[in-house]
XYZ file of C-alpha atoms in Angstrom:
312
model
C 9.704 8.486 4.396
C 10.142 8.521 0.809
C 13.977 8.939 1.244
C 14.179 5.920 3.439
C 12.037 3.911 1.048
C 14.330 4.761 -1.827
C 17.440 3.954 0.130
C 15.918 0.618 1.384
C 15.034 -0.357 -2.156
C 18.520 0.487 -3.432
C 20.170 -1.393 -0.532
C 17.905 -4.340 -1.363
C 18.820 -4.207 -4.871
C 22.561 -3.997 -3.859
C 22.229 -7.174 -1.638
C 20.325 -8.959 -4.412
C 23.170 -8.339 -6.889
C 25.801 -9.740 -4.450
C 23.602 -12.976 -3.879
C 23.025 -13.396 -7.501
C 26.749 -13.046 -8.295
C 27.527 -15.779 -5.740
C 28.735 -13.521 -2.911
C 28.029 -13.954 0.641
C 26.214 -11.315 2.731
C 28.655 -8.872 4.119
C 29.169 -7.654 7.767
C 27.926 -4.398 8.850
C 31.406 -2.949 9.129
C 32.063 -4.068 5.491
C 28.821 -2.480 4.368
C 29.881 0.895 5.913
C 33.351 0.688 4.373
C 32.168 -0.207 1.079
C 29.038 1.781 0.877
C 29.818 3.640 -2.046
C 30.783 0.585 -4.047
C 27.235 -1.120 -2.863
C 25.502 2.047 -3.991
C 27.140 1.689 -7.611
C 26.221 -1.951 -7.558
C 22.575 -1.067 -6.482
C 22.277 1.269 -9.338
C 23.776 -1.243 -11.815
C 21.261 -3.961 -10.495
C 18.333 -1.479 -10.871
C 19.296 -0.493 -14.466
C 19.496 -4.174 -15.627
C 16.060 -4.784 -14.141
C 14.636 -1.469 -15.737
C 15.412 -3.131 -19.023
C 12.779 -5.618 -18.692
C 9.347 -5.611 -20.611
C 7.437 -5.280 -17.212
C 8.921 -1.966 -16.584
C 8.442 -0.871 -20.192
C 4.815 -1.698 -19.640
C 4.523 0.243 -16.438
C 6.272 3.347 -17.892
C 3.730 3.238 -20.667
C 1.183 4.574 -18.065
C 1.564 8.387 -17.400
C 1.061 8.313 -13.824
C 3.802 5.755 -13.325
C 6.228 7.507 -15.706
C 5.702 10.965 -13.931
C 6.143 9.612 -10.552
C 9.300 7.819 -11.655
C 10.710 10.981 -12.874
C 9.973 12.523 -9.351
C 11.934 9.736 -7.758
C 14.752 10.345 -10.125
C 14.871 13.827 -9.277
C 14.701 13.263 -5.696
C 17.648 10.813 -5.561
C 19.965 13.175 -7.302
C 20.923 15.206 -4.194
C 21.547 11.812 -2.460
C 24.576 11.117 -4.859
C 22.548 8.474 -6.927
C 21.956 8.698 -10.686
C 18.784 6.818 -11.586
C 17.227 7.052 -14.841
C 13.351 6.831 -15.408
C 13.589 2.955 -15.647
C 15.538 2.412 -12.644
C 13.266 4.648 -10.665
C 10.325 2.668 -11.801
C 12.193 -0.375 -10.423
C 12.486 1.563 -7.019
C 8.846 2.331 -7.127
C 7.724 -1.215 -7.965
C 10.069 -2.561 -5.118
C 8.756 -0.001 -2.614
C 5.283 -0.852 -3.517
C 5.995 -4.698 -3.219
C 7.616 -4.062 0.217
C 4.872 -2.004 1.631
C 2.131 -4.510 0.490
C 4.074 -7.446 2.195
C 4.467 -5.217 5.341
C 0.758 -4.718 5.279
C 0.000 -8.404 5.078
C 2.509 -9.170 7.903
C 0.796 -6.328 9.986
C -2.653 -7.480 9.502
C -1.768 -11.201 9.362
C -3.668 -12.001 5.994
C -2.430 -12.323 2.363
C -5.757 -10.644 1.517
C -4.467 -7.402 3.386
C -1.511 -7.263 0.846
C -3.842 -7.090 -2.052
C -5.754 -4.273 -0.385
C -2.591 -2.256 0.417
C -1.371 -2.908 -3.203
C -4.711 -1.616 -4.685
C -4.567 1.389 -2.388
C -1.224 2.290 -3.492
C -2.257 1.901 -7.205
C -5.346 3.964 -6.400
C -3.093 6.612 -4.686
C -0.948 6.948 -7.815
C -3.710 7.521 -10.216
C -5.507 9.795 -7.760
C -2.296 11.786 -7.416
C -1.991 12.088 -11.167
C -5.654 13.121 -11.704
C -5.200 15.871 -8.965
C -1.996 17.149 -10.607
C -3.609 17.334 -14.134
C -6.743 19.170 -12.606
C -4.374 21.802 -10.745
C -2.296 22.290 -13.897
C -5.466 22.728 -16.051
C -6.776 25.561 -13.641
C -3.194 27.114 -13.492
C -3.126 27.267 -17.353
C -6.769 28.511 -17.523
C -6.016 31.291 -15.048
C -3.001 32.363 -17.034
C -4.756 32.374 -20.480
C -6.020 36.252 -20.114
C -2.283 37.144 -19.439
C -1.068 35.065 -22.407
C -3.540 36.581 -24.893
C -2.339 40.176 -23.776
C 1.309 39.368 -23.788
C 1.027 37.734 -27.408
C -1.003 40.865 -28.530
C 1.813 43.259 -27.250
C 4.630 41.200 -28.541
C 2.962 40.646 -32.215
C 1.837 44.298 -32.207
C 5.448 45.569 -31.523
C 6.683 43.707 -34.747
C 7.954 40.696 -33.380
C 7.660 37.450 -35.266
C 5.587 34.443 -34.037
C 8.859 32.692 -32.888
C 10.027 35.698 -30.892
C 6.541 36.179 -29.351
C 6.308 32.493 -28.289
C 9.791 32.584 -26.867
C 8.870 35.862 -24.967
C 5.879 34.089 -23.325
C 7.797 31.133 -22.574
C 10.727 33.223 -20.614
C 8.358 35.747 -18.881
C 5.383 33.382 -17.791
C 5.765 30.890 -14.864
C 4.641 27.382 -14.153
C 3.015 24.890 -16.727
C 2.264 27.750 -19.208
C 5.843 28.732 -19.602
C 6.868 25.172 -20.196
C 4.347 24.599 -22.827
C 5.354 27.921 -24.723
C 9.154 27.087 -24.272
C 8.665 23.696 -25.723
C 6.855 25.413 -28.814
C 9.658 27.960 -29.228
C 12.258 24.968 -29.145
C 10.024 23.235 -31.972
C 10.099 26.324 -34.163
C 13.872 26.689 -33.648
C 14.335 23.225 -34.646
C 12.648 23.448 -37.915
C 9.061 22.099 -37.143
C 6.474 23.711 -39.271
C 4.508 26.497 -37.711
C 1.123 24.726 -38.024
C 2.342 21.608 -36.546
C 4.142 23.437 -33.631
C 0.834 25.332 -33.108
C -1.466 22.397 -33.043
C 0.921 20.667 -30.485
C 0.688 23.870 -28.386
C -3.207 23.619 -28.301
C -3.166 19.937 -27.529
C -0.761 20.175 -24.669
C -2.695 23.362 -23.345
C -5.845 21.426 -23.157
C -7.975 24.291 -21.952
C -10.965 26.024 -23.514
C -9.831 28.578 -25.955
C -6.562 26.890 -26.728
C -7.925 26.073 -30.242
C -9.077 29.770 -30.872
C -5.501 30.817 -29.795
C -3.968 28.300 -32.293
C -6.062 29.605 -35.023
C -5.127 33.128 -34.268
C -1.534 32.256 -34.285
C -1.716 30.665 -37.585
C -3.595 33.492 -39.206
C -1.034 36.047 -37.666
C 1.905 34.093 -39.214
C 0.270 33.654 -42.504
C -1.011 37.181 -43.023
C 1.427 39.075 -40.876
C -1.416 40.724 -38.936
C -0.868 41.010 -35.180
C -4.553 40.627 -34.750
C -4.346 42.791 -31.475
C -8.117 43.400 -31.245
C -8.974 39.577 -31.637
C -6.432 38.676 -28.903
C -7.527 41.413 -26.453
C -11.243 40.217 -27.065
C -10.270 36.881 -26.355
C -8.419 37.860 -23.214
C -11.700 39.405 -21.838
C -13.756 36.315 -22.822
C -11.257 33.931 -21.075
C -11.623 36.295 -17.972
C -15.449 35.723 -18.243
C -15.168 32.206 -18.663
C -12.898 31.879 -15.497
C -15.351 33.759 -13.470
C -18.286 31.631 -14.544
C -16.269 28.454 -13.708
C -15.482 29.781 -10.389
C -19.178 30.565 -9.728
C -20.180 27.292 -10.866
C -17.629 25.495 -8.641
C -18.990 27.338 -5.794
C -22.651 26.696 -6.436
C -21.861 22.823 -7.082
C -19.470 22.222 -4.313
C -21.987 20.545 -2.176
C -23.179 18.214 -4.851
C -19.653 17.400 -6.021
C -18.762 16.633 -2.439
C -21.702 14.295 -1.972
C -20.994 12.518 -5.323
C -17.415 11.973 -4.364
C -18.405 10.453 -0.742
C -21.074 8.280 -2.417
C -18.709 6.835 -5.107
C -15.842 6.421 -2.887
C -17.693 4.943 0.324
C -18.225 1.479 -1.000
C -14.431 0.928 -2.062
C -13.319 2.709 1.401
C -15.394 0.204 3.348
C -14.283 -2.746 1.582
C -10.722 -1.988 1.987
C -11.031 -1.244 5.634
C -13.034 -4.527 5.877
C -10.355 -6.303 4.162
C -7.592 -5.047 6.301
C -9.206 -5.434 9.789
C -12.170 -8.048 9.594
C -10.930 -11.766 9.477
C -14.362 -12.610 8.828
C -14.531 -10.464 5.574
C -11.078 -11.892 4.622
C -12.136 -15.590 5.003
C -15.337 -14.734 2.891
C -13.198 -13.284 0.301
C -11.244 -16.605 0.080
C -14.453 -18.372 -1.125
C -15.883 -18.415 -4.586
C -19.115 -16.870 -3.549
C -17.362 -14.034 -1.615
C -15.371 -13.115 -4.684
C -18.324 -13.448 -7.000
C -20.346 -11.025 -4.568
C -17.368 -8.427 -4.459
C -17.176 -8.705 -8.201
C -20.631 -7.984 -8.951
C -20.633 -5.068 -6.423
C -17.581 -3.643 -8.069
C -19.244 -3.900 -11.535
C -22.270 -2.202 -10.311
C -20.320 0.465 -8.524
C -18.454 0.918 -11.815
C -21.529 1.226 -13.801
C -22.901 3.783 -11.358
C -19.810 5.908 -11.791
C -20.193 5.890 -15.559
C -23.810 6.842 -15.457
C -23.247 9.700 -12.704
C -20.116 10.988 -14.934
C -22.249 11.152 -17.974
C -25.126 12.959 -16.170
C -22.602 15.376 -14.403
C -20.476 15.931 -17.462
C -19.225 19.564 -17.518
C -20.111 20.065 -13.821
C -17.702 17.788 -11.918
């Protein structure tokens, strides 16, 4: 599905480029014969559109930027070379196409808006899920990181060598974070700055303690073996506490998610399937009611988030 959407968007960009250059629509046989040339034209058109301020504003959002990078990686095996900006254009074209198809399928322009809102919500929900998964992965790897650093520093390695060792032998998000820190140290970044960036990228409880221990070890030359081993033990206990808390509050968290998402889901379904609801949204009173309901729902989410902070 994703590959077909990308190919369709690139074909649409190619045809648009031909029309803008004054050419006529080619026949099917001509398209098949000149498919490589059409692909190059499509990539050129996508790059030109990618330089617009709108694409720059979209790429300023982390979810859009990361999804664009995924699209860029997915099209590489297909023989296409797209940078992040061109991939963002493909995403925008695909979202527009799906929104228009939703409006045609349900026979209402309002349905297009709800489909577009659903796509935007899906992008941000995907980013939130990936960030939470990455946080749990890093949190689970922290005890091993403490022990590895303790062994590396205790065996006489420098901070740069110990960080490079962790980046080479760990896996997943932790390996990427330590590999970036190793590269920064090799490029001449000050140790304090590199360690501060490490703590910011890890973004888990205990990252600041790790950063402080690494700075002290670098300045004094002490391996801080006992401190790192104790930190590993505390990180394991914290992980067990978080797992226990997650199990005991699973029903509450599920209830909160259902209550918070139910109004938005119901409004989306009614906007797609109910002609009366669509007609009501076209009136000022309907728009006002939906706006007031959305504001109240948002306020409720903020209140629930403040009350449940640290639990959800």
